PDB file of N, CA and C in Angstrom:
ATOM      1  N   MET A1474       2.576 -42.096 -44.296  1.00 47.00           N
ATOM      2  CA  MET A1474       2.239 -40.779 -43.852  1.00 47.00           C
ATOM      3  C   MET A1474       2.351 -40.720 -42.327  1.00 47.00           C
ATOM      4  N   SER A1475       3.034 -39.707 -41.814  1.00 47.00           N
ATOM      5  CA  SER A1475       3.216 -39.600 -40.370  1.00 47.00           C
ATOM      6  C   SER A1475       2.104 -38.755 -39.759  1.00 47.00           C
ATOM      7  N   THR A1476       1.858 -39.027 -38.488  1.00 44.00           N
ATOM      8  CA  THR A1476       0.831 -38.248 -37.788  1.00 44.00           C
ATOM      9  C   THR A1476       1.481 -37.036 -37.143  1.00 44.00           C
ATOM     10  N   PRO A1477       0.773 -35.925 -37.089  1.00 47.00           N
ATOM     11  CA  PRO A1477       1.342 -34.724 -36.466  1.00 47.00           C
ATOM     12  C   PRO A1477       1.512 -34.939 -34.973  1.00 47.00           C
ATOM     13  N   PRO A1478       2.487 -34.258 -34.369  1.00 48.00           N
ATOM     14  CA  PRO A1478       2.678 -34.391 -32.925  1.00 48.00           C
ATOM     15  C   PRO A1478       1.450 -33.871 -32.190  1.00 48.00           C
ATOM     16  N   ALA A1479       1.193 -34.450 -31.036  1.00 44.00           N
ATOM     17  CA  ALA A1479       0.049 -34.021 -30.222  1.00 44.00           C
ATOM     18  C   ALA A1479       0.266 -32.591 -29.764  1.00 44.00           C
ATOM     19  N   ALA A1480      -0.789 -31.838 -29.746  1.00 43.00           N
ATOM     20  CA  ALA A1480      -0.704 -30.455 -29.276  1.00 43.00           C
ATOM     21  C   ALA A1480      -0.388 -30.458 -27.784  1.00 43.00           C
ATOM     22  N   GLU A1481       0.523 -29.602 -27.411  1.00 48.00           N
ATOM     23  CA  GLU A1481       0.904 -29.501 -26.003  1.00 48.00           C
ATOM     24  C   GLU A1481      -0.195 -28.760 -25.246  1.00 48.00           C
ATOM     25  N   HIS A1482      -0.620 -29.323 -24.133  1.00 45.00           N
ATOM     26  CA  HIS A1482      -1.658 -28.697 -23.326  1.00 45.00           C
ATOM     27  C   HIS A1482      -1.004 -27.702 -22.381  1.00 45.00           C
ATOM     28  N   THR A1483      -1.329 -26.438 -22.529  1.00 62.00           N
ATOM     29  CA  THR A1483      -0.755 -25.418 -21.661  1.00 62.00           C
ATOM     30  C   THR A1483      -1.874 -24.666 -20.960  1.00 62.00           C
ATOM     31  N   GLU A1484      -2.204 -25.113 -19.781  1.00 69.00           N
ATOM     32  CA  GLU A1484      -3.241 -24.489 -18.973  1.00 69.00           C
ATOM     33  C   GLU A1484      -2.621 -23.338 -18.194  1.00 69.00           C
ATOM     34  N   THR A1485      -3.366 -22.283 -18.018  1.00 92.00           N
ATOM     35  CA  THR A1485      -2.891 -21.155 -17.235  1.00 92.00           C
ATOM     36  C   THR A1485      -3.774 -21.003 -16.002  1.00 92.00           C
ATOM     37  N   LEU A1486      -3.148 -20.970 -14.854  1.00 96.00           N
ATOM     38  CA  LEU A1486      -3.850 -20.777 -13.589  1.00 96.00           C
ATOM     39  C   LEU A1486      -3.575 -19.364 -13.091  1.00 96.00           C
ATOM     40  N   THR A1487      -4.604 -18.712 -12.580  1.00 96.00           N
ATOM     41  CA  THR A1487      -4.462 -17.331 -12.107  1.00 96.00           C
ATOM     42  C   THR A1487      -5.117 -17.199 -10.743  1.00 96.00           C
ATOM     43  N   VAL A1488      -4.479 -16.439  -9.877  1.00 97.00           N
ATOM     44  CA  VAL A1488      -5.067 -16.111  -8.581  1.00 97.00           C
ATOM     45  C   VAL A1488      -4.743 -14.646  -8.293  1.00 97.00           C
ATOM     46  N   VAL A1489      -5.702 -13.958  -7.668  1.00 97.00           N
ATOM     47  CA  VAL A1489      -5.533 -12.541  -7.369  1.00 97.00           C
ATOM     48  C   VAL A1489      -5.455 -12.345  -5.864  1.00 97.00           C
ATOM     49  N   GLY A1490      -4.500 -11.536  -5.457  1.00 97.00           N
ATOM     50  CA  GLY A1490      -4.344 -11.195  -4.053  1.00 97.00           C
ATOM     51  C   GLY A1490      -4.462  -9.696  -3.863  1.00 97.00           C
ATOM     52  N   THR A1491      -4.866  -9.293  -2.673  1.00 97.00           N
ATOM     53  CA  THR A1491      -4.941  -7.867  -2.354  1.00 97.00           C
ATOM     54  C   THR A1491      -4.271  -7.600  -1.015  1.00 97.00           C
ATOM     55  N   VAL A1492      -3.783  -6.375  -0.902  1.00 97.00           N
ATOM     56  CA  VAL A1492      -3.142  -5.925   0.325  1.00 97.00           C
ATOM     57  C   VAL A1492      -3.681  -4.532   0.629  1.00 97.00           C
ATOM     58  N   ALA A1493      -4.305  -4.349   1.773  1.00 96.00           N
ATOM     59  CA  ALA A1493      -4.815  -3.037   2.150  1.00 96.00           C
ATOM     60  C   ALA A1493      -3.653  -2.139   2.573  1.00 96.00           C
ATOM     61  N   THR A1494      -3.485  -1.026   1.860  1.00 96.00           N
ATOM     62  CA  THR A1494      -2.463  -0.040   2.203  1.00 96.00           C
ATOM     63  C   THR A1494      -2.686   1.222   1.386  1.00 96.00           C
ATOM     64  N   ASP A1495      -2.353   2.356   1.987  1.00 95.00           N
ATOM     65  CA  ASP A1495      -2.407   3.609   1.238  1.00 95.00           C
ATOM     66  C   ASP A1495      -1.015   3.964   0.697  1.00 95.00           C
ATOM     67  N   ARG A1496      -0.083   3.031   0.830  1.00 95.00           N
ATOM     68  CA  ARG A1496       1.289   3.219   0.341  1.00 95.00           C
ATOM     69  C   ARG A1496       1.620   2.217  -0.765  1.00 95.00           C
ATOM     70  N   GLY A1497       0.627   1.852  -1.533  1.00 96.00           N
ATOM     71  CA  GLY A1497       0.808   0.826  -2.554  1.00 96.00           C
ATOM     72  C   GLY A1497       1.895   1.141  -3.560  1.00 96.00           C
ATOM     73  N   ASP A1498       1.944   2.390  -4.052  1.00 95.00           N
ATOM     74  CA  ASP A1498       2.969   2.758  -5.032  1.00 95.00           C
ATOM     75  C   ASP A1498       4.372   2.496  -4.492  1.00 95.00           C
ATOM     76  N   ARG A1499       4.575   2.879  -3.263  1.00 96.00           N
ATOM     77  CA  ARG A1499       5.893   2.699  -2.628  1.00 96.00           C
ATOM     78  C   ARG A1499       6.280   1.223  -2.545  1.00 96.00           C
ATOM     79  N   TYR A1500       5.343   0.399  -2.097  1.00 97.00           N
ATOM     80  CA  TYR A1500       5.648  -1.024  -1.940  1.00 97.00           C
ATOM     81  C   TYR A1500       5.813  -1.736  -3.280  1.00 97.00           C
ATOM     82  N   VAL A1501       5.002  -1.385  -4.266  1.00 97.00           N
ATOM     83  CA  VAL A1501       5.142  -2.000  -5.593  1.00 97.00           C
ATOM     84  C   VAL A1501       6.511  -1.643  -6.186  1.00 97.00           C
ATOM     85  N   LYS A1502       6.922  -0.394  -6.033  1.00 96.00           N
ATOM     86  CA  LYS A1502       8.230   0.013  -6.538  1.00 96.00           C
ATOM     87  C   LYS A1502       9.351  -0.718  -5.804  1.00 96.00           C
ATOM     88  N   GLN A1503       9.284  -0.736  -4.483  1.00 96.00           N
ATOM     89  CA  GLN A1503      10.314  -1.381  -3.668  1.00 96.00           C
ATOM     90  C   GLN A1503      10.427  -2.869  -3.997  1.00 96.00           C
ATOM     91  N   LEU A1504       9.307  -3.536  -4.080  1.00 96.00           N
ATOM     92  CA  LEU A1504       9.309  -4.968  -4.364  1.00 96.00           C
ATOM     93  C   LEU A1504       9.812  -5.243  -5.782  1.00 96.00           C
ATOM     94  N   GLY A1505       9.365  -4.450  -6.735  1.00 96.00           N
ATOM     95  CA  GLY A1505       9.837  -4.616  -8.111  1.00 96.00           C
ATOM     96  C   GLY A1505      11.336  -4.391  -8.228  1.00 96.00           C
ATOM     97  N   ASP A1506      11.843  -3.365  -7.557  1.00 97.00           N
ATOM     98  CA  ASP A1506      13.286  -3.107  -7.571  1.00 97.00           C
ATOM     99  C   ASP A1506      14.054  -4.275  -6.956  1.00 97.00           C
ATOM    100  N   HIS A1507      13.530  -4.812  -5.872  1.00 97.00           N
ATOM    101  CA  HIS A1507      14.177  -5.940  -5.203  1.00 97.00           C
ATOM    102  C   HIS A1507      14.212  -7.171  -6.118  1.00 97.00           C
ATOM    103  N   PHE A1508      13.053  -7.542  -6.658  1.00 97.00           N
ATOM    104  CA  PHE A1508      13.007  -8.711  -7.532  1.00 97.00           C
ATOM    105  C   PHE A1508      13.828  -8.492  -8.797  1.00 97.00           C
ATOM    106  N   GLY A1509      13.909  -7.255  -9.261  1.00 97.00           N
ATOM    107  CA  GLY A1509      14.647  -6.935 -10.477  1.00 97.00           C
ATOM    108  C   GLY A1509      16.140  -7.216 -10.393  1.00 97.00           C
ATOM    109  N   ARG A1510      16.638  -7.432  -9.215  1.00 97.00           N
ATOM    110  CA  ARG A1510      18.061  -7.789  -9.058  1.00 97.00           C
ATOM    111  C   ARG A1510      18.330  -9.230  -9.478  1.00 97.00           C
ATOM    112  N   LYS A1511      17.280 -10.057  -9.484  1.00 96.00           N
ATOM    113  CA  LYS A1511      17.446 -11.489  -9.770  1.00 96.00           C
ATOM    114  C   LYS A1511      16.653 -11.971 -10.984  1.00 96.00           C
ATOM    115  N   VAL A1512      15.496 -11.349 -11.242  1.00 97.00           N
ATOM    116  CA  VAL A1512      14.622 -11.804 -12.326  1.00 97.00           C
ATOM    117  C   VAL A1512      14.152 -10.592 -13.129  1.00 97.00           C
ATOM    118  N   GLU A1513      13.486 -10.869 -14.250  1.00 97.00           N
ATOM    119  CA  GLU A1513      13.011  -9.791 -15.111  1.00 97.00           C
ATOM    120  C   GLU A1513      11.790  -9.106 -14.507  1.00 97.00           C
ATOM    121  N   VAL A1514      11.825  -7.766 -14.510  1.00 97.00           N
ATOM    122  CA  VAL A1514      10.700  -6.947 -14.065  1.00 97.00           C
ATOM    123  C   VAL A1514      10.438  -5.920 -15.162  1.00 97.00           C
ATOM    124  N   VAL A1515       9.190  -5.869 -15.637  1.00 97.00           N
ATOM    125  CA  VAL A1515       8.824  -4.948 -16.708  1.00 97.00           C
ATOM    126  C   VAL A1515       7.744  -4.008 -16.198  1.00 97.00           C
ATOM    127  N   ASP A1516       7.963  -2.708 -16.365  1.00 96.00           N
ATOM    128  CA  ASP A1516       6.984  -1.703 -15.983  1.00 96.00           C
ATOM    129  C   ASP A1516       6.044  -1.418 -17.150  1.00 96.00           C
ATOM    130  N   SER A1517       4.766  -1.243 -16.830  1.00 93.00           N
ATOM    131  CA  SER A1517       3.775  -0.879 -17.844  1.00 93.00           C
ATOM    132  C   SER A1517       2.692  -0.048 -17.179  1.00 93.00           C
ATOM    133  N   ASP A1518       1.727   0.402 -17.968  1.00 92.00           N
ATOM    134  CA  ASP A1518       0.605   1.152 -17.407  1.00 92.00           C
ATOM    135  C   ASP A1518      -0.196   0.298 -16.427  1.00 92.00           C
ATOM    136  N   ALA A1519      -0.153  -1.018 -16.610  1.00 93.00           N
ATOM    137  CA  ALA A1519      -0.908  -1.936 -15.746  1.00 93.00           C
ATOM    138  C   ALA A1519      -0.213  -2.193 -14.410  1.00 93.00           C
ATOM    139  N   GLY A1520       1.088  -1.920 -14.302  1.00 96.00           N
ATOM    140  CA  GLY A1520       1.833  -2.171 -13.079  1.00 96.00           C
ATOM    141  C   GLY A1520       3.216  -2.706 -13.385  1.00 96.00           C
ATOM    142  N   ARG A1521       3.764  -3.453 -12.443  1.00 97.00           N
ATOM    143  CA  ARG A1521       5.085  -4.064 -12.613  1.00 97.00           C
ATOM    144  C   ARG A1521       4.894  -5.568 -12.728  1.00 97.00           C
ATOM    145  N   LEU A1522       5.348  -6.127 -13.845  1.00 98.00           N
ATOM    146  CA  LEU A1522       5.234  -7.555 -14.097  1.00 98.00           C
ATOM    147  C   LEU A1522       6.555  -8.223 -13.764  1.00 98.00           C
ATOM    148  N   VAL A1523       6.523  -9.127 -12.797  1.00 98.00           N
ATOM    149  CA  VAL A1523       7.709  -9.861 -12.361  1.00 98.00           C
ATOM    150  C   VAL A1523       7.627 -11.269 -12.950  1.00 98.00           C
ATOM    151  N   THR A1524       8.704 -11.702 -13.617  1.00 97.00           N
ATOM    152  CA  THR A1524       8.730 -13.027 -14.212  1.00 97.00           C
ATOM    153  C   THR A1524       9.695 -13.917 -13.432  1.00 97.00           C
ATOM    154  N   PHE A1525       9.118 -14.854 -12.690  1.00 97.00           N
ATOM    155  CA  PHE A1525       9.885 -15.841 -11.938  1.00 97.00           C
ATOM    156  C   PHE A1525       9.990 -17.109 -12.781  1.00 97.00           C
ATOM    157  N   ALA A1526      10.835 -18.041 -12.394  1.00 96.00           N
ATOM    158  CA  ALA A1526      10.923 -19.328 -13.082  1.00 96.00           C
ATOM    159  C   ALA A1526       9.593 -20.079 -12.978  1.00 96.00           C
ATOM    160  N   ALA A1527       8.870 -19.894 -11.887  1.00 96.00           N
ATOM    161  CA  ALA A1527       7.625 -20.625 -11.646  1.00 96.00           C
ATOM    162  C   ALA A1527       6.403 -19.972 -12.277  1.00 96.00           C
ATOM    163  N   GLY A1528       6.496 -18.703 -12.654  1.00 97.00           N
ATOM    164  CA  GLY A1528       5.347 -17.996 -13.206  1.00 97.00           C
ATOM    165  C   GLY A1528       5.554 -16.499 -13.116  1.00 97.00           C
ATOM    166  N   THR A1529       4.463 -15.743 -13.222  1.00 97.00           N
ATOM    167  CA  THR A1529       4.566 -14.291 -13.184  1.00 97.00           C
ATOM    168  C   THR A1529       3.652 -13.715 -12.104  1.00 97.00           C
ATOM    169  N   CYS A1530       3.932 -12.458 -11.750  1.00 98.00           N
ATOM    170  CA  CYS A1530       3.057 -11.736 -10.841  1.00 98.00           C
ATOM    171  C   CYS A1530       3.019 -10.283 -11.294  1.00 98.00           C
ATOM    172  N   LEU A1531       1.819  -9.813 -11.613  1.00 98.00           N
ATOM    173  CA  LEU A1531       1.607  -8.408 -11.938  1.00 98.00           C
ATOM    174  C   LEU A1531       1.223  -7.701 -10.651  1.00 98.00           C
ATOM    175  N   MET A1532       2.006  -6.689 -10.295  1.00 98.00           N
ATOM    176  CA  MET A1532       1.762  -5.924  -9.077  1.00 98.00           C
ATOM    177  C   MET A1532       1.307  -4.529  -9.471  1.00 98.00           C
ATOM    178  N   SER A1533       0.146  -4.108  -8.969  1.00 98.00           N
ATOM    179  CA  SER A1533      -0.333  -2.764  -9.274  1.00 98.00           C
ATOM    180  C   SER A1533      -0.887  -2.131  -8.002  1.00 98.00           C
ATOM    181  N   ALA A1534      -0.795  -0.801  -7.954  1.00 96.00           N
ATOM    182  CA  ALA A1534      -1.233  -0.067  -6.769  1.00 96.00           C
ATOM    183  C   ALA A1534      -2.467   0.759  -7.086  1.00 96.00           C
ATOM    184  N   ALA A1535      -3.422   0.712  -6.183  1.00 93.00           N
ATOM    185  CA  ALA A1535      -4.594   1.583  -6.215  1.00 93.00           C
ATOM    186  C   ALA A1535      -4.493   2.502  -5.008  1.00 93.00           C
ATOM    187  N   ALA A1536      -5.444   3.393  -4.850  1.00 92.00           N
ATOM    188  CA  ALA A1536      -5.379   4.366  -3.757  1.00 92.00           C
ATOM    189  C   ALA A1536      -5.338   3.718  -2.376  1.00 92.00           C
ATOM    190  N   ASP A1537      -6.018   2.582  -2.221  1.00 96.00           N
ATOM    191  CA  ASP A1537      -6.134   1.980  -0.898  1.00 96.00           C
ATOM    192  C   ASP A1537      -5.673   0.524  -0.831  1.00 96.00           C
ATOM    193  N   ARG A1538      -5.009   0.053  -1.899  1.00 97.00           N
ATOM    194  CA  ARG A1538      -4.598  -1.352  -1.892  1.00 97.00           C
ATOM    195  C   ARG A1538      -3.567  -1.643  -2.983  1.00 97.00           C
ATOM    196  N   ILE A1539      -2.948  -2.792  -2.829  1.00 98.00           N
ATOM    197  CA  ILE A1539      -2.098  -3.370  -3.868  1.00 98.00           C
ATOM    198  C   ILE A1539      -2.860  -4.563  -4.411  1.00 98.00           C
ATOM    199  N   VAL A1540      -2.851  -4.716  -5.722  1.00 98.00           N
ATOM    200  CA  VAL A1540      -3.473  -5.871  -6.351  1.00 98.00           C
ATOM    201  C   VAL A1540      -2.363  -6.712  -6.972  1.00 98.00           C
ATOM    202  N   LEU A1541      -2.347  -7.989  -6.641  1.00 98.00           N
ATOM    203  CA  LEU A1541      -1.338  -8.932  -7.116  1.00 98.00           C
ATOM    204  C   LEU A1541      -2.035  -9.989  -7.967  1.00 98.00           C
ATOM    205  N   THR A1542      -1.586 -10.164  -9.196  1.00 97.00           N
ATOM    206  CA  THR A1542      -2.169 -11.182 -10.069  1.00 97.00           C
ATOM    207  C   THR A1542      -1.073 -12.184 -10.414  1.00 97.00           C
ATOM    208  N   ALA A1543      -1.144 -13.354  -9.796  1.00 97.00           N
ATOM    209  CA  ALA A1543      -0.151 -14.407 -10.001  1.00 97.00           C
ATOM    210  C   ALA A1543      -0.667 -15.373 -11.063  1.00 97.00           C
ATOM    211  N   VAL A1544       0.219 -15.753 -11.986  1.00 97.00           N
ATOM    212  CA  VAL A1544      -0.136 -16.651 -13.088  1.00 97.00           C
ATOM    213  C   VAL A1544       0.951 -17.715 -13.222  1.00 97.00           C
ATOM    214  N   SER A1545       0.517 -18.958 -13.406  1.00 97.00           N
ATOM    215  CA  SER A1545       1.458 -20.053 -13.619  1.00 97.00           C
ATOM    216  C   SER A1545       0.754 -21.186 -14.353  1.00 97.00           C
ATOM    217  N   SER A1546       1.523 -22.218 -14.662  1.00 96.00           N
ATOM    218  CA  SER A1546       0.974 -23.319 -15.457  1.00 96.00           C
ATOM    219  C   SER A1546       0.469 -24.495 -14.623  1.00 96.00           C
ATOM    220  N   ASP A1547       0.814 -24.534 -13.321  1.00 96.00           N
ATOM    221  CA  ASP A1547       0.344 -25.633 -12.474  1.00 96.00           C
ATOM    222  C   ASP A1547       0.224 -25.161 -11.033  1.00 96.00           C
ATOM    223  N   ASP A1548      -0.487 -25.921 -10.243  1.00 95.00           N
ATOM    224  CA  ASP A1548      -0.774 -25.543  -8.857  1.00 95.00           C
ATOM    225  C   ASP A1548       0.486 -25.326  -8.027  1.00 95.00           C
ATOM    226  N   GLU A1549       1.450 -26.221  -8.165  1.00 97.00           N
ATOM    227  CA  GLU A1549       2.675 -26.112  -7.368  1.00 97.00           C
ATOM    228  C   GLU A1549       3.453 -24.847  -7.709  1.00 97.00           C
ATOM    229  N   SER A1550       3.576 -24.545  -8.989  1.00 97.00           N
ATOM    230  CA  SER A1550       4.288 -23.339  -9.411  1.00 97.00           C
ATOM    231  C   SER A1550       3.541 -22.083  -8.983  1.00 97.00           C
ATOM    232  N   LEU A1551       2.220 -22.115  -9.088  1.00 97.00           N
ATOM    233  CA  LEU A1551       1.418 -20.976  -8.658  1.00 97.00           C
ATOM    234  C   LEU A1551       1.601 -20.727  -7.164  1.00 97.00           C
ATOM    235  N   ALA A1552       1.610 -21.788  -6.383  1.00 97.00           N
ATOM    236  CA  ALA A1552       1.828 -21.663  -4.936  1.00 97.00           C
ATOM    237  C   ALA A1552       3.208 -21.079  -4.642  1.00 97.00           C
ATOM    238  N   THR A1553       4.194 -21.438  -5.439  1.00 97.00           N
ATOM    239  CA  THR A1553       5.550 -20.893  -5.264  1.00 97.00           C
ATOM    240  C   THR A1553       5.562 -19.390  -5.506  1.00 97.00           C
ATOM    241  N   VAL A1554       4.934 -18.948  -6.587  1.00 98.00           N
ATOM    242  CA  VAL A1554       4.864 -17.511  -6.881  1.00 98.00           C
ATOM    243  C   VAL A1554       4.163 -16.778  -5.741  1.00 98.00           C
ATOM    244  N   GLN A1555       3.034 -17.300  -5.306  1.00 98.00           N
ATOM    245  CA  GLN A1555       2.291 -16.684  -4.201  1.00 98.00           C
ATOM    246  C   GLN A1555       3.158 -16.599  -2.947  1.00 98.00           C
ATOM    247  N   ASP A1556       3.855 -17.671  -2.623  1.00 98.00           N
ATOM    248  CA  ASP A1556       4.680 -17.714  -1.423  1.00 98.00           C
ATOM    249  C   ASP A1556       5.806 -16.684  -1.483  1.00 98.00           C
ATOM    250  N   VAL A1557       6.496 -16.610  -2.604  1.00 98.00           N
ATOM    251  CA  VAL A1557       7.622 -15.678  -2.735  1.00 98.00           C
ATOM    252  C   VAL A1557       7.135 -14.234  -2.601  1.00 98.00           C
ATOM    253  N   VAL A1558       6.078 -13.901  -3.313  1.00 98.00           N
ATOM    254  CA  VAL A1558       5.556 -12.535  -3.266  1.00 98.00           C
ATOM    255  C   VAL A1558       5.023 -12.209  -1.872  1.00 98.00           C
ATOM    256  N   THR A1559       4.280 -13.116  -1.273  1.00 98.00           N
ATOM    257  CA  THR A1559       3.729 -12.893   0.067  1.00 98.00           C
ATOM    258  C   THR A1559       4.831 -12.673   1.092  1.00 98.00           C
ATOM    259  N   ARG A1560       5.811 -13.565   1.119  1.00 97.00           N
ATOM    260  CA  ARG A1560       6.886 -13.450   2.119  1.00 97.00           C
ATOM    261  C   ARG A1560       7.619 -12.121   1.996  1.00 97.00           C
ATOM    262  N   HIS A1561       7.956 -11.737   0.773  1.00 97.00           N
ATOM    263  CA  HIS A1561       8.700 -10.492   0.579  1.00 97.00           C
ATOM    264  C   HIS A1561       7.856  -9.269   0.928  1.00 97.00           C
ATOM    265  N   LEU A1562       6.626  -9.216   0.443  1.00 97.00           N
ATOM    266  CA  LEU A1562       5.793  -8.050   0.699  1.00 97.00           C
ATOM    267  C   LEU A1562       5.478  -7.899   2.185  1.00 97.00           C
ATOM    268  N   GLU A1563       5.172  -8.992   2.850  1.00 96.00           N
ATOM    269  CA  GLU A1563       4.879  -8.913   4.277  1.00 96.00           C
ATOM    270  C   GLU A1563       6.119  -8.557   5.096  1.00 96.00           C
ATOM    271  N   ARG A1564       7.280  -8.994   4.647  1.00 96.00           N
ATOM    272  CA  ARG A1564       8.516  -8.615   5.343  1.00 96.00           C
ATOM    273  C   ARG A1564       8.821  -7.131   5.123  1.00 96.00           C
ATOM    274  N   PHE A1565       8.716  -6.658   3.878  1.00 96.00           N
ATOM    275  CA  PHE A1565       8.973  -5.238   3.600  1.00 96.00           C
ATOM    276  C   PHE A1565       7.956  -4.341   4.292  1.00 96.00           C
ATOM    277  N   GLY A1566       6.729  -4.817   4.437  1.00 95.00           N
ATOM    278  CA  GLY A1566       5.667  -4.016   5.038  1.00 95.00           C
ATOM    279  C   GLY A1566       5.369  -4.364   6.477  1.00 95.00           C
ATOM    280  N   ALA A1567       6.328  -4.951   7.176  1.00 95.00           N
ATOM    281  CA  ALA A1567       6.102  -5.373   8.562  1.00 95.00           C
ATOM    282  C   ALA A1567       5.691  -4.203   9.457  1.00 95.00           C
ATOM    283  N   ARG A1568       6.301  -3.038   9.260  1.00 95.00           N
ATOM    284  CA  ARG A1568       5.944  -1.875  10.081  1.00 95.00           C
ATOM    285  C   ARG A1568       4.490  -1.479   9.912  1.00 95.00           C
ATOM    286  N   ASP A1569       3.996  -1.616   8.681  1.00 94.00           N
ATOM    287  CA  ASP A1569       2.603  -1.282   8.388  1.00 94.00           C
ATOM    288  C   ASP A1569       1.682  -2.472   8.558  1.00 94.00           C
ATOM    289  N   GLU A1570       2.250  -3.591   9.034  1.00 96.00           N
ATOM    290  CA  GLU A1570       1.501  -4.834   9.269  1.00 96.00           C
ATOM    291  C   GLU A1570       0.724  -5.301   8.030  1.00 96.00           C
ATOM    292  N   LEU A1571       1.404  -5.253   6.877  1.00 96.00           N
ATOM    293  CA  LEU A1571       0.771  -5.679   5.628  1.00 96.00           C
ATOM    294  C   LEU A1571       0.511  -7.180   5.637  1.00 96.00           C
ATOM    295  N   LYS A1572      -0.649  -7.564   5.122  1.00 96.00           N
ATOM    296  CA  LYS A1572      -1.032  -8.968   4.987  1.00 96.00           C
ATOM    297  C   LYS A1572      -1.627  -9.157   3.601  1.00 96.00           C
ATOM    298  N   VAL A1573      -1.174 -10.186   2.904  1.00 97.00           N
ATOM    299  CA  VAL A1573      -1.709 -10.506   1.588  1.00 97.00           C
ATOM    300  C   VAL A1573      -2.885 -11.455   1.749  1.00 97.00           C
ATOM    301  N   ALA A1574      -3.988 -11.126   1.097  1.00 97.00           N
ATOM    302  CA  ALA A1574      -5.170 -12.000   1.078  1.00 97.00           C
ATOM    303  C   ALA A1574      -5.363 -12.489  -0.352  1.00 97.00           C
ATOM    304  N   TRP A1575      -5.081 -13.776  -0.599  1.00 97.00           N
ATOM    305  CA  TRP A1575      -5.243 -14.375  -1.925  1.00 97.00           C
ATOM    306  C   TRP A1575      -6.650 -14.932  -2.049  1.00 97.00           C
ATOM    307  N   ALA A1576      -7.314 -14.650  -3.160  1.00 93.00           N
ATOM    308  CA  ALA A1576      -8.641 -15.188  -3.418  1.00 93.00           C
ATOM    309  C   ALA A1576      -8.514 -16.663  -3.798  1.00 93.00           C
ATOM    310  N   SER A1577      -9.465 -17.465  -3.410  1.00 67.00           N
ATOM    311  CA  SER A1577      -9.415 -18.883  -3.726  1.00 67.00           C
ATOM    312  C   SER A1577      -9.965 -19.137  -5.103  1.00 67.00           C
TER     313      SER A1577
END
């Protein structure tokens, strides 16, 4: 009698970032359109979900901020998602001096 294969451990890591801006809808759309040229971007009532090789990032706009929810399976991949989203958003929002604050 053979033993069943070991269950694969799939941990999910999540971190939330915020960006103060009253132009959140504009930036979420712009960033989603940009990423959509290279990776999958899905629109929903919750926001725009971007799927990178390293993980995902849900981008949503509120009246006074953008909320970014990055999800990945390991610390290094999560850091990659955070870095890509941060660099692009801060570059697109340079005129408005946008800064992403990720919660620890």
